Amino acid sequence: MTLKPANHQRPHLLRLLLASLAAMLLPLSLGSAAYAGDEDSPKTWTVQVGSESSDQAIQGMSFLPSNIYVNAGDNIKWVANSAEIHTVTFLAKGQSLKPFNPFDPKQLGRQGGTGYDGHSYYNSGIMANVSNTGFKAVEHYTLKFTHTGNFTYYCVVHGMAMKGTVHVRAAGTEYPFTQSQYDRQAKKQERKIVRDGEKQWEAARKQASNHKVIAGTDNETAMLMRFVHHEIVVHLGETVTFVNSGMGAPHTVTFGQEPANVFAPVGNPKDFKGGNLSSGLMEPGDKFTVTFNKVGEFDYICALHDYMGMVGEVEVRR
Ligand SMILES: [Cu+2]
């Protein structure tokens, strides 16, 4: 008799536990409109554009999943998942990928209709999950696929290093993966990107000194959007060399006012006494050496990534 309440309570507790588990898992699966075993009605699949650590210091250059298998008639919805800007861009037949041009409206804005024709230029426009990128950015982009084939797309900001492929098969073909399988794969890859970024951060700390600042680094997939060390102290007349030690992402070192064209150098780095000074676009491997000829505290930014926290300060002492 005394066991009876316990017997009643146990399944009750279990149900509660399962219900709360389901409540936690539900938001993850809400984005998925595709279910295994239901190949006949058109689906909308989700691909995440970019990834990032919670402090935005580490940014991922990837579409997750990078390969997706859909059927003719299905939609793909790309969702911005990072502060770093990206695009979803299908090149026209015979067109080659050009370097990113922040003044080209064909790269910055949406191009093409809502249904992919299999051979023309289509572009999402700039995508980001924040609104302070300096660009007019969208949070999602949806295309309907009716032509079968394998279609590779790129991010025009990050070039060949960031691409994905849509595999479109005949309507009714059995799907190899469900949306939740893609989502799990994406989460796993996102964690790997953040770990890779943390390792690069650690390595950058070892290379950096009061006279050498690592102005961002990346391995073409994981990018560190930080100056290391972001605060340094030098003496009057000394020099500091800023180094982009990455492989894919550009940065700038910009003191004073942000120039209208962040790609162009401003001022004389051999004799900095405050005011406006900018490296212009620093490609991977580029160095920028500044001689500090005035006592004070000088703040600087990466004009491309300051909104993610890529900022620094040089204190110059007598
Ligand atoms: Cu930067």
PDB file of C-alpha atoms and ligand atoms in Angstrom:
ATOM      1  CA  MET A   1       0.000   0.000   0.000  1.00  0.00           C
ATOM      2  CA  THR A   2       2.761   2.438   0.865  1.00  0.00           C
ATOM      3  CA  LEU A   3       4.326   1.799  -2.510  1.00  0.00           C
ATOM      4  CA  LYS A   4       1.280   2.992  -4.378  1.00  0.00           C
ATOM      5  CA  PRO A   5       1.941   6.759  -4.285  1.00  0.00           C
ATOM      6  CA  ALA A   6       5.516   6.175  -5.324  1.00  0.00           C
ATOM      7  CA  ASN A   7       4.364   4.097  -8.281  1.00  0.00           C
ATOM      8  CA  HIS A   8       2.075   6.886  -9.357  1.00  0.00           C
ATOM      9  CA  GLN A   9       4.630   9.565  -8.903  1.00  0.00           C
ATOM     10  CA  ARG A  10       7.406   7.995 -10.839  1.00  0.00           C
ATOM     11  CA  PRO A  11       5.805   7.995 -14.268  1.00  0.00           C
ATOM     12  CA  HIS A  12       4.469  11.451 -13.503  1.00  0.00           C
ATOM     13  CA  LEU A  13       7.979  12.777 -12.828  1.00  0.00           C
ATOM     14  CA  LEU A  14       9.275  11.050 -15.914  1.00  0.00           C
ATOM     15  CA  ARG A  15       6.574  12.663 -18.013  1.00  0.00           C
ATOM     16  CA  LEU A  16       7.477  16.050 -16.587  1.00  0.00           C
ATOM     17  CA  LEU A  17      11.122  15.433 -17.368  1.00  0.00           C
ATOM     18  CA  LEU A  18      10.338  14.360 -20.912  1.00  0.00           C
ATOM     19  CA  ALA A  19       8.043  17.322 -21.394  1.00  0.00           C
ATOM     20  CA  SER A  20      10.720  19.783 -20.307  1.00  0.00           C
ATOM     21  CA  LEU A  21      13.278  18.013 -22.493  1.00  0.00           C
ATOM     22  CA  ALA A  22      10.918  18.300 -25.443  1.00  0.00           C
ATOM     23  CA  ALA A  23      10.409  21.984 -24.659  1.00  0.00           C
ATOM     24  CA  MET A  24      14.177  22.499 -24.784  1.00  0.00           C
ATOM     25  CA  LEU A  25      14.602  20.609 -28.020  1.00  0.00           C
ATOM     26  CA  LEU A  26      11.588  22.006 -29.818  1.00  0.00           C
ATOM     27  CA  PRO A  27      13.082  25.400 -30.748  1.00  0.00           C
ATOM     28  CA  LEU A  28      16.004  23.597 -32.424  1.00  0.00           C
ATOM     29  CA  SER A  29      13.775  21.581 -34.675  1.00  0.00           C
ATOM     30  CA  LEU A  30      11.201  24.270 -35.435  1.00  0.00           C
ATOM     31  CA  GLY A  31      13.293  25.573 -38.330  1.00  0.00           C
ATOM     32  CA  SER A  32      13.102  22.261 -40.102  1.00  0.00           C
ATOM     33  CA  ALA A  33      10.233  21.829 -42.482  1.00  0.00           C
ATOM     34  CA  ALA A  34      11.481  18.537 -43.854  1.00  0.00           C
ATOM     35  CA  TYR A  35      10.657  15.138 -42.449  1.00  0.00           C
ATOM     36  CA  ALA A  36      12.038  11.813 -43.510  1.00  0.00           C
ATOM     37  CA  GLY A  37       9.670   9.637 -45.463  1.00  0.00           C
ATOM     38  CA  ASP A  38       7.677  12.507 -46.948  1.00  0.00           C
ATOM     39  CA  GLU A  39       9.293  13.178 -50.307  1.00  0.00           C
ATOM     40  CA  ASP A  40       6.226  14.216 -52.249  1.00  0.00           C
ATOM     41  CA  SER A  41       5.366  17.703 -51.016  1.00  0.00           C
ATOM     42  CA  PRO A  42       7.834  20.594 -51.514  1.00  0.00           C
ATOM     43  CA  LYS A  43       9.980  21.411 -48.483  1.00  0.00           C
ATOM     44  CA  THR A  44      11.857  24.403 -47.227  1.00  0.00           C
ATOM     45  CA  TRP A  45      15.351  23.536 -46.033  1.00  0.00           C
ATOM     46  CA  THR A  46      17.539  25.733 -43.852  1.00  0.00           C
ATOM     47  CA  VAL A  47      21.255  26.468 -44.326  1.00  0.00           C
ATOM     48  CA  GLN A  48      23.133  28.674 -41.873  1.00  0.00           C
ATOM     49  CA  VAL A  49      25.374  31.406 -43.238  1.00  0.00           C
ATOM     50  CA  GLY A  50      28.470  31.908 -41.088  1.00  0.00           C
ATOM     51  CA  SER A  51      28.955  31.030 -37.450  1.00  0.00           C
ATOM     52  CA  GLU A  52      30.476  32.750 -34.443  1.00  0.00           C
ATOM     53  CA  SER A  53      31.506  32.555 -30.810  1.00  0.00           C
ATOM     54  CA  SER A  54      29.205  34.310 -28.320  1.00  0.00           C
ATOM     55  CA  ASP A  55      31.628  37.267 -27.982  1.00  0.00           C
ATOM     56  CA  GLN A  56      31.857  37.518 -31.823  1.00  0.00           C
ATOM     57  CA  ALA A  57      35.677  37.298 -31.593  1.00  0.00           C
ATOM     58  CA  ILE A  58      35.718  34.108 -33.643  1.00  0.00           C
ATOM     59  CA  GLN A  59      33.877  34.041 -36.945  1.00  0.00           C
ATOM     60  CA  GLY A  60      33.381  31.074 -39.249  1.00  0.00           C
ATOM     61  CA  MET A  61      33.646  31.280 -43.026  1.00  0.00           C
ATOM     62  CA  SER A  62      31.262  28.491 -43.877  1.00  0.00           C
ATOM     63  CA  PHE A  63      27.818  27.546 -45.041  1.00  0.00           C
ATOM     64  CA  LEU A  64      26.464  24.823 -42.761  1.00  0.00           C
ATOM     65  CA  PRO A  65      25.706  22.306 -44.103  1.00  0.00           C
ATOM     66  CA  SER A  66      27.995  23.006 -47.055  1.00  0.00           C
ATOM     67  CA  ASN A  67      26.322  20.248 -49.085  1.00  0.00           C
ATOM     68  CA  ILE A  68      22.561  19.920 -49.094  1.00  0.00           C
ATOM     69  CA  TYR A  69      20.398  17.443 -51.033  1.00  0.00           C
ATOM     70  CA  VAL A  70      16.972  18.680 -52.059  1.00  0.00           C
ATOM     71  CA  ASN A  71      14.339  17.702 -54.582  1.00  0.00           C
ATOM     72  CA  ALA A  72      13.056  19.750 -57.503  1.00  0.00           C
ATOM     73  CA  GLY A  73      10.330  22.030 -56.168  1.00  0.00           C
ATOM     74  CA  ASP A  74      11.978  22.515 -52.745  1.00  0.00           C
ATOM     75  CA  ASN A  75      13.093  25.831 -51.284  1.00  0.00           C
ATOM     76  CA  ILE A  76      16.290  26.624 -49.462  1.00  0.00           C
ATOM     77  CA  LYS A  77      16.260  29.346 -46.856  1.00  0.00           C
ATOM     78  CA  TRP A  78      19.699  30.687 -45.943  1.00  0.00           C
ATOM     79  CA  VAL A  79      19.771  32.269 -42.499  1.00  0.00           C
ATOM     80  CA  ALA A  80      22.428  34.768 -41.373  1.00  0.00           C
ATOM     81  CA  ASN A  81      24.176  33.359 -38.328  1.00  0.00           C
ATOM     82  CA  SER A  82      27.032  35.791 -37.732  1.00  0.00           C
ATOM     83  CA  ALA A  83      27.977  39.422 -37.290  1.00  0.00           C
ATOM     84  CA  GLU A  84      30.574  38.990 -40.040  1.00  0.00           C
ATOM     85  CA  ILE A  85      29.036  39.779 -43.417  1.00  0.00           C
ATOM     86  CA  HIS A  86      28.564  37.082 -46.046  1.00  0.00           C
ATOM     87  CA  THR A  87      26.593  36.566 -49.253  1.00  0.00           C
ATOM     88  CA  VAL A  88      24.977  33.613 -51.008  1.00  0.00           C
ATOM     89  CA  THR A  89      26.011  34.058 -54.639  1.00  0.00           C
ATOM     90  CA  PHE A  90      25.451  31.798 -57.634  1.00  0.00           C
ATOM     91  CA  LEU A  91      27.632  32.851 -60.576  1.00  0.00           C
ATOM     92  CA  ALA A  92      26.302  32.924 -64.124  1.00  0.00           C
ATOM     93  CA  LYS A  93      27.610  30.317 -66.577  1.00  0.00           C
ATOM     94  CA  GLY A  94      31.159  31.297 -67.595  1.00  0.00           C
ATOM     95  CA  GLN A  95      31.417  34.040 -64.960  1.00  0.00           C
ATOM     96  CA  SER A  96      34.416  33.983 -62.606  1.00  0.00           C
ATOM     97  CA  LEU A  97      34.507  35.028 -58.965  1.00  0.00           C
ATOM     98  CA  LYS A  98      35.864  38.567 -58.559  1.00  0.00           C
ATOM     99  CA  PRO A  99      37.477  40.050 -55.447  1.00  0.00           C
ATOM    100  CA  PHE A 100      35.022  41.686 -53.065  1.00  0.00           C
ATOM    101  CA  ASN A 101      34.211  45.254 -54.062  1.00  0.00           C
ATOM    102  CA  PRO A 102      32.281  47.101 -51.322  1.00  0.00           C
ATOM    103  CA  PHE A 103      31.002  49.606 -53.894  1.00  0.00           C
ATOM    104  CA  ASP A 104      29.562  47.111 -56.400  1.00  0.00           C
ATOM    105  CA  PRO A 105      25.743  47.027 -56.125  1.00  0.00           C
ATOM    106  CA  LYS A 106      25.706  43.608 -57.838  1.00  0.00           C
ATOM    107  CA  GLN A 107      27.686  42.231 -54.884  1.00  0.00           C
ATOM    108  CA  LEU A 108      25.966  44.230 -52.149  1.00  0.00           C
ATOM    109  CA  GLY A 109      22.324  43.873 -53.121  1.00  0.00           C
ATOM    110  CA  ARG A 110      19.891  41.177 -54.076  1.00  0.00           C
ATOM    111  CA  GLN A 111      20.092  40.007 -57.702  1.00  0.00           C
ATOM    112  CA  GLY A 112      17.852  37.551 -59.532  1.00  0.00           C
ATOM    113  CA  GLY A 113      14.347  36.335 -58.786  1.00  0.00           C
ATOM    114  CA  THR A 114      12.957  33.903 -56.244  1.00  0.00           C
ATOM    115  CA  GLY A 115      13.348  30.778 -58.403  1.00  0.00           C
ATOM    116  CA  TYR A 116      16.830  29.601 -59.417  1.00  0.00           C
ATOM    117  CA  ASP A 117      17.075  29.036 -63.196  1.00  0.00           C
ATOM    118  CA  GLY A 118      20.253  26.942 -63.030  1.00  0.00           C
ATOM    119  CA  HIS A 119      22.563  29.283 -64.989  1.00  0.00           C
ATOM    120  CA  SER A 120      22.133  32.999 -64.163  1.00  0.00           C
ATOM    121  CA  TYR A 121      23.671  35.250 -61.523  1.00  0.00           C
ATOM    122  CA  TYR A 122      21.796  35.185 -58.215  1.00  0.00           C
ATOM    123  CA  ASN A 123      22.849  37.047 -55.108  1.00  0.00           C
ATOM    124  CA  SER A 124      21.355  37.359 -51.627  1.00  0.00           C
ATOM    125  CA  GLY A 125      23.002  40.710 -51.004  1.00  0.00           C
ATOM    126  CA  ILE A 126      24.963  41.245 -47.787  1.00  0.00           C
ATOM    127  CA  MET A 127      23.778  38.986 -44.958  1.00  0.00           C
ATOM    128  CA  ALA A 128      24.418  39.415 -41.219  1.00  0.00           C
ATOM    129  CA  ASN A 129      22.604  38.800 -37.937  1.00  0.00           C
ATOM    130  CA  VAL A 130      23.288  42.342 -36.714  1.00  0.00           C
ATOM    131  CA  SER A 131      22.413  45.732 -38.200  1.00  0.00           C
ATOM    132  CA  ASN A 132      25.606  47.680 -37.416  1.00  0.00           C
ATOM    133  CA  THR A 133      27.882  46.192 -40.099  1.00  0.00           C
ATOM    134  CA  GLY A 134      28.058  49.398 -42.118  1.00  0.00           C
ATOM    135  CA  PHE A 135      26.183  47.645 -44.934  1.00  0.00           C
ATOM    136  CA  LYS A 136      22.502  47.228 -45.580  1.00  0.00           C
ATOM    137  CA  ALA A 137      22.213  43.588 -44.572  1.00  0.00           C
ATOM    138  CA  VAL A 138      19.425  41.003 -44.761  1.00  0.00           C
ATOM    139  CA  GLU A 139      18.875  38.151 -42.300  1.00  0.00           C
ATOM    140  CA  HIS A 140      17.587  35.569 -44.743  1.00  0.00           C
ATOM    141  CA  TYR A 141      17.410  34.632 -48.393  1.00  0.00           C
ATOM    142  CA  THR A 142      15.163  32.019 -49.973  1.00  0.00           C
ATOM    143  CA  LEU A 143      15.375  30.420 -53.420  1.00  0.00           C
ATOM    144  CA  LYS A 144      13.178  27.794 -55.018  1.00  0.00           C
ATOM    145  CA  PHE A 145      14.956  25.036 -56.962  1.00  0.00           C
ATOM    146  CA  THR A 146      13.182  23.503 -59.933  1.00  0.00           C
ATOM    147  CA  HIS A 147      16.112  22.469 -62.171  1.00  0.00           C
ATOM    148  CA  THR A 148      17.987  19.300 -61.235  1.00  0.00           C
ATOM    149  CA  GLY A 149      21.790  19.412 -61.002  1.00  0.00           C
ATOM    150  CA  ASN A 150      24.612  20.333 -58.644  1.00  0.00           C
ATOM    151  CA  PHE A 151      24.915  24.070 -58.088  1.00  0.00           C
ATOM    152  CA  THR A 152      27.879  25.614 -56.276  1.00  0.00           C
ATOM    153  CA  TYR A 153      27.566  29.017 -54.673  1.00  0.00           C
ATOM    154  CA  TYR A 154      30.029  31.357 -52.980  1.00  0.00           C
ATOM    155  CA  CYS A 155      30.289  34.185 -50.520  1.00  0.00           C
ATOM    156  CA  VAL A 156      31.565  37.138 -52.591  1.00  0.00           C
ATOM    157  CA  VAL A 157      33.131  38.659 -49.461  1.00  0.00           C
ATOM    158  CA  HIS A 158      35.301  35.627 -48.671  1.00  0.00           C
ATOM    159  CA  GLY A 159      35.712  34.181 -52.156  1.00  0.00           C
ATOM    160  CA  MET A 160      36.706  30.623 -52.964  1.00  0.00           C
ATOM    161  CA  ALA A 161      37.359  29.908 -49.279  1.00  0.00           C
ATOM    162  CA  MET A 162      33.630  29.967 -48.576  1.00  0.00           C
ATOM    163  CA  LYS A 163      31.409  27.911 -50.799  1.00  0.00           C
ATOM    164  CA  GLY A 164      28.529  25.471 -50.680  1.00  0.00           C
ATOM    165  CA  THR A 165      26.714  23.154 -53.065  1.00  0.00           C
ATOM    166  CA  VAL A 166      23.031  22.536 -53.600  1.00  0.00           C
ATOM    167  CA  HIS A 167      22.304  19.094 -55.041  1.00  0.00           C
ATOM    168  CA  VAL A 168      18.878  19.164 -56.684  1.00  0.00           C
ATOM    169  CA  ARG A 169      17.384  15.785 -57.561  1.00  0.00           C
ATOM    170  CA  ALA A 170      14.140  14.811 -59.224  1.00  0.00           C
ATOM    171  CA  ALA A 171      10.938  15.343 -57.255  1.00  0.00           C
ATOM    172  CA  GLY A 172      10.085  12.280 -55.179  1.00  0.00           C
ATOM    173  CA  THR A 173      13.712  11.148 -54.673  1.00  0.00           C
ATOM    174  CA  GLU A 174      14.395   9.836 -51.193  1.00  0.00           C
ATOM    175  CA  TYR A 175      16.270  12.394 -49.090  1.00  0.00           C
ATOM    176  CA  PRO A 176      19.639  11.185 -47.721  1.00  0.00           C
ATOM    177  CA  PHE A 177      19.401  13.447 -44.636  1.00  0.00           C
ATOM    178  CA  THR A 178      16.713  15.114 -42.565  1.00  0.00           C
ATOM    179  CA  GLN A 179      16.901  18.748 -41.514  1.00  0.00           C
ATOM    180  CA  SER A 180      17.661  17.749 -37.925  1.00  0.00           C
ATOM    181  CA  GLN A 181      20.607  15.658 -39.137  1.00  0.00           C
ATOM    182  CA  TYR A 182      21.920  18.682 -41.032  1.00  0.00           C
ATOM    183  CA  ASP A 183      21.369  20.842 -37.947  1.00  0.00           C
ATOM    184  CA  ARG A 184      23.336  18.462 -35.729  1.00  0.00           C
ATOM    185  CA  GLN A 185      26.156  18.348 -38.275  1.00  0.00           C
ATOM    186  CA  ALA A 186      26.147  22.173 -38.419  1.00  0.00           C
ATOM    187  CA  LYS A 187      26.348  22.488 -34.608  1.00  0.00           C
ATOM    188  CA  LYS A 188      29.282  20.101 -34.531  1.00  0.00           C
ATOM    189  CA  GLN A 189      31.145  22.018 -37.227  1.00  0.00           C
ATOM    190  CA  GLU A 190      30.384  25.304 -35.536  1.00  0.00           C
ATOM    191  CA  ARG A 191      31.943  24.038 -32.305  1.00  0.00           C
ATOM    192  CA  LYS A 192      35.034  22.951 -34.245  1.00  0.00           C
ATOM    193  CA  ILE A 193      35.353  26.401 -35.847  1.00  0.00           C
ATOM    194  CA  VAL A 194      35.204  28.089 -32.438  1.00  0.00           C
ATOM    195  CA  ARG A 195      37.821  25.667 -31.044  1.00  0.00           C
ATOM    196  CA  ASP A 196      40.095  26.350 -34.044  1.00  0.00           C
ATOM    197  CA  GLY A 197      39.679  30.078 -33.483  1.00  0.00           C
ATOM    198  CA  GLU A 198      40.594  29.746 -29.806  1.00  0.00           C
ATOM    199  CA  LYS A 199      43.765  27.858 -30.749  1.00  0.00           C
ATOM    200  CA  GLN A 200      44.724  30.641 -33.159  1.00  0.00           C
ATOM    201  CA  TRP A 201      44.071  33.200 -30.425  1.00  0.00           C
ATOM    202  CA  GLU A 202      46.394  31.299 -28.087  1.00  0.00           C
ATOM    203  CA  ALA A 203      49.110  31.190 -30.786  1.00  0.00           C
ATOM    204  CA  ALA A 204      48.666  34.914 -31.485  1.00  0.00           C
ATOM    205  CA  ARG A 205      49.206  35.723 -27.783  1.00  0.00           C
ATOM    206  CA  LYS A 206      52.535  33.893 -27.925  1.00  0.00           C
ATOM    207  CA  GLN A 207      53.690  35.824 -31.030  1.00  0.00           C
ATOM    208  CA  ALA A 208      52.550  39.252 -29.854  1.00  0.00           C
ATOM    209  CA  SER A 209      54.667  41.779 -27.938  1.00  0.00           C
ATOM    210  CA  ASN A 210      54.581  45.493 -27.101  1.00  0.00           C
ATOM    211  CA  HIS A 211      56.076  46.118 -30.548  1.00  0.00           C
ATOM    212  CA  LYS A 212      54.169  43.541 -32.545  1.00  0.00           C
ATOM    213  CA  VAL A 213      50.380  43.360 -32.683  1.00  0.00           C
ATOM    214  CA  ILE A 214      48.605  40.519 -34.463  1.00  0.00           C
ATOM    215  CA  ALA A 215      45.933  42.337 -36.482  1.00  0.00           C
ATOM    216  CA  GLY A 216      43.609  39.374 -36.845  1.00  0.00           C
ATOM    217  CA  THR A 217      44.373  35.879 -38.016  1.00  0.00           C
ATOM    218  CA  ASP A 218      42.494  33.040 -39.709  1.00  0.00           C
ATOM    219  CA  ASN A 219      42.934  29.618 -41.278  1.00  0.00           C
ATOM    220  CA  GLU A 220      40.421  30.393 -44.047  1.00  0.00           C
ATOM    221  CA  THR A 221      37.587  28.811 -42.048  1.00  0.00           C
ATOM    222  CA  ALA A 222      37.955  30.165 -38.514  1.00  0.00           C
ATOM    223  CA  MET A 223      38.794  33.857 -38.198  1.00  0.00           C
ATOM    224  CA  LEU A 224      39.974  35.717 -35.098  1.00  0.00           C
ATOM    225  CA  MET A 225      38.525  39.232 -35.171  1.00  0.00           C
ATOM    226  CA  ARG A 226      40.772  40.716 -32.480  1.00  0.00           C
ATOM    227  CA  PHE A 227      43.991  42.696 -32.096  1.00  0.00           C
ATOM    228  CA  VAL A 228      46.465  40.760 -29.957  1.00  0.00           C
ATOM    229  CA  HIS A 229      47.411  42.313 -27.606  1.00  0.00           C
ATOM    230  CA  HIS A 230      44.681  44.886 -27.859  1.00  0.00           C
ATOM    231  CA  GLU A 231      46.370  47.174 -25.310  1.00  0.00           C
ATOM    232  CA  ILE A 232      50.084  47.852 -25.489  1.00  0.00           C
ATOM    233  CA  VAL A 233      52.515  50.365 -23.979  1.00  0.00           C
ATOM    234  CA  VAL A 234      55.488  51.818 -25.888  1.00  0.00           C
ATOM    235  CA  HIS A 235      57.924  54.689 -25.359  1.00  0.00           C
ATOM    236  CA  LEU A 236      58.087  57.901 -27.332  1.00  0.00           C
ATOM    237  CA  GLY A 237      59.756  57.411 -30.737  1.00  0.00           C
ATOM    238  CA  GLU A 238      59.262  53.631 -30.761  1.00  0.00           C
ATOM    239  CA  THR A 239      57.599  51.632 -33.496  1.00  0.00           C
ATOM    240  CA  VAL A 240      54.837  49.030 -33.483  1.00  0.00           C
ATOM    241  CA  THR A 241      54.296  46.600 -36.335  1.00  0.00           C
ATOM    242  CA  PHE A 242      50.757  45.378 -36.961  1.00  0.00           C
ATOM    243  CA  VAL A 243      50.605  42.067 -38.814  1.00  0.00           C
ATOM    244  CA  ASN A 244      47.654  40.370 -40.471  1.00  0.00           C
ATOM    245  CA  SER A 245      48.779  36.805 -39.860  1.00  0.00           C
ATOM    246  CA  GLY A 246      45.757  35.167 -41.478  1.00  0.00           C
ATOM    247  CA  MET A 247      45.204  33.415 -44.801  1.00  0.00           C
ATOM    248  CA  GLY A 248      41.913  34.800 -46.021  1.00  0.00           C
ATOM    249  CA  ALA A 249      40.429  37.786 -44.223  1.00  0.00           C
ATOM    250  CA  PRO A 250      41.531  41.411 -44.665  1.00  0.00           C
ATOM    251  CA  HIS A 251      41.677  43.952 -41.839  1.00  0.00           C
ATOM    252  CA  THR A 252      42.689  47.573 -41.271  1.00  0.00           C
ATOM    253  CA  VAL A 253      44.497  49.514 -38.533  1.00  0.00           C
ATOM    254  CA  THR A 254      42.720  52.854 -38.322  1.00  0.00           C
ATOM    255  CA  PHE A 255      43.471  55.715 -35.882  1.00  0.00           C
ATOM    256  CA  GLY A 256      41.252  58.784 -35.680  1.00  0.00           C
ATOM    257  CA  GLN A 257      38.337  59.177 -38.009  1.00  0.00           C
ATOM    258  CA  GLU A 258      37.232  56.246 -40.140  1.00  0.00           C
ATOM    259  CA  PRO A 259      37.908  57.207 -43.777  1.00  0.00           C
ATOM    260  CA  ALA A 260      35.073  57.067 -46.331  1.00  0.00           C
ATOM    261  CA  ASN A 261      37.089  54.500 -48.283  1.00  0.00           C
ATOM    262  CA  VAL A 262      38.488  52.097 -45.705  1.00  0.00           C
ATOM    263  CA  PHE A 263      40.542  50.379 -48.410  1.00  0.00           C
ATOM    264  CA  ALA A 264      42.784  53.440 -48.996  1.00  0.00           C
ATOM    265  CA  PRO A 265      45.722  54.387 -46.738  1.00  0.00           C
ATOM    266  CA  VAL A 266      45.605  57.692 -44.834  1.00  0.00           C
ATOM    267  CA  GLY A 267      48.413  59.678 -43.136  1.00  0.00           C
ATOM    268  CA  ASN A 268      52.121  59.059 -42.503  1.00  0.00           C
ATOM    269  CA  PRO A 269      52.849  56.018 -40.326  1.00  0.00           C
ATOM    270  CA  LYS A 270      56.560  57.019 -39.984  1.00  0.00           C
ATOM    271  CA  ASP A 271      55.619  60.013 -37.850  1.00  0.00           C
ATOM    272  CA  PHE A 272      52.364  59.542 -35.965  1.00  0.00           C
ATOM    273  CA  LYS A 273      51.446  62.336 -33.579  1.00  0.00           C
ATOM    274  CA  GLY A 274      47.733  61.613 -33.222  1.00  0.00           C
ATOM    275  CA  GLY A 275      44.930  62.395 -35.661  1.00  0.00           C
ATOM    276  CA  ASN A 276      43.976  60.341 -38.677  1.00  0.00           C
ATOM    277  CA  LEU A 277      46.098  57.416 -39.762  1.00  0.00           C
ATOM    278  CA  SER A 278      44.953  54.282 -41.570  1.00  0.00           C
ATOM    279  CA  SER A 279      46.730  51.295 -43.063  1.00  0.00           C
ATOM    280  CA  GLY A 280      44.202  50.860 -45.849  1.00  0.00           C
ATOM    281  CA  LEU A 281      43.236  47.302 -46.627  1.00  0.00           C
ATOM    282  CA  MET A 282      45.668  44.835 -45.044  1.00  0.00           C
ATOM    283  CA  GLU A 283      45.559  41.539 -46.881  1.00  0.00           C
ATOM    284  CA  PRO A 284      46.792  38.339 -45.207  1.00  0.00           C
ATOM    285  CA  GLY A 285      50.546  38.653 -44.616  1.00  0.00           C
ATOM    286  CA  ASP A 286      50.555  42.472 -44.854  1.00  0.00           C
ATOM    287  CA  LYS A 287      52.388  44.528 -42.230  1.00  0.00           C
ATOM    288  CA  PHE A 288      51.834  48.108 -41.098  1.00  0.00           C
ATOM    289  CA  THR A 289      54.560  49.787 -39.021  1.00  0.00           C
ATOM    290  CA  VAL A 290      53.811  52.932 -37.046  1.00  0.00           C
ATOM    291  CA  THR A 291      56.286  55.231 -35.258  1.00  0.00           C
ATOM    292  CA  PHE A 292      54.697  56.945 -32.264  1.00  0.00           C
ATOM    293  CA  ASN A 293      56.062  60.483 -31.828  1.00  0.00           C
ATOM    294  CA  LYS A 294      53.610  61.812 -29.281  1.00  0.00           C
ATOM    295  CA  VAL A 295      52.860  60.918 -25.670  1.00  0.00           C
ATOM    296  CA  GLY A 296      49.272  59.841 -25.044  1.00  0.00           C
ATOM    297  CA  GLU A 297      46.689  57.117 -25.446  1.00  0.00           C
ATOM    298  CA  PHE A 298      45.719  56.364 -29.024  1.00  0.00           C
ATOM    299  CA  ASP A 299      42.652  54.261 -29.805  1.00  0.00           C
ATOM    300  CA  TYR A 300      42.375  52.451 -33.110  1.00  0.00           C
ATOM    301  CA  ILE A 301      39.961  50.118 -34.853  1.00  0.00           C
ATOM    302  CA  CYS A 302      39.757  47.627 -37.652  1.00  0.00           C
ATOM    303  CA  ALA A 303      37.369  49.576 -39.859  1.00  0.00           C
ATOM    304  CA  LEU A 304      35.912  46.307 -41.165  1.00  0.00           C
ATOM    305  CA  HIS A 305      35.390  44.510 -37.855  1.00  0.00           C
ATOM    306  CA  ASP A 306      35.202  47.149 -35.102  1.00  0.00           C
ATOM    307  CA  TYR A 307      31.521  46.405 -34.509  1.00  0.00           C
ATOM    308  CA  MET A 308      32.539  42.873 -33.426  1.00  0.00           C
ATOM    309  CA  GLY A 309      35.012  44.262 -30.916  1.00  0.00           C
ATOM    310  CA  MET A 310      38.135  44.466 -33.100  1.00  0.00           C
ATOM    311  CA  VAL A 311      39.563  47.581 -31.457  1.00  0.00           C
ATOM    312  CA  GLY A 312      42.811  48.441 -29.683  1.00  0.00           C
ATOM    313  CA  GLU A 313      44.830  51.071 -27.860  1.00  0.00           C
ATOM    314  CA  VAL A 314      48.478  52.133 -27.876  1.00  0.00           C
ATOM    315  CA  GLU A 315      49.713  54.029 -24.846  1.00  0.00           C
ATOM    316  CA  VAL A 316      52.817  56.094 -25.565  1.00  0.00           C
ATOM    317  CA  ARG A 317      54.975  57.060 -22.582  1.00  0.00           C
ATOM    318  CA  ARG A 318      57.930  59.362 -22.308  1.00  0.00           C
TER     319      ARG A 318
HETATM  320 CU    CU B   1      39.341  43.138 -39.034  1.00  0.00          CU
END
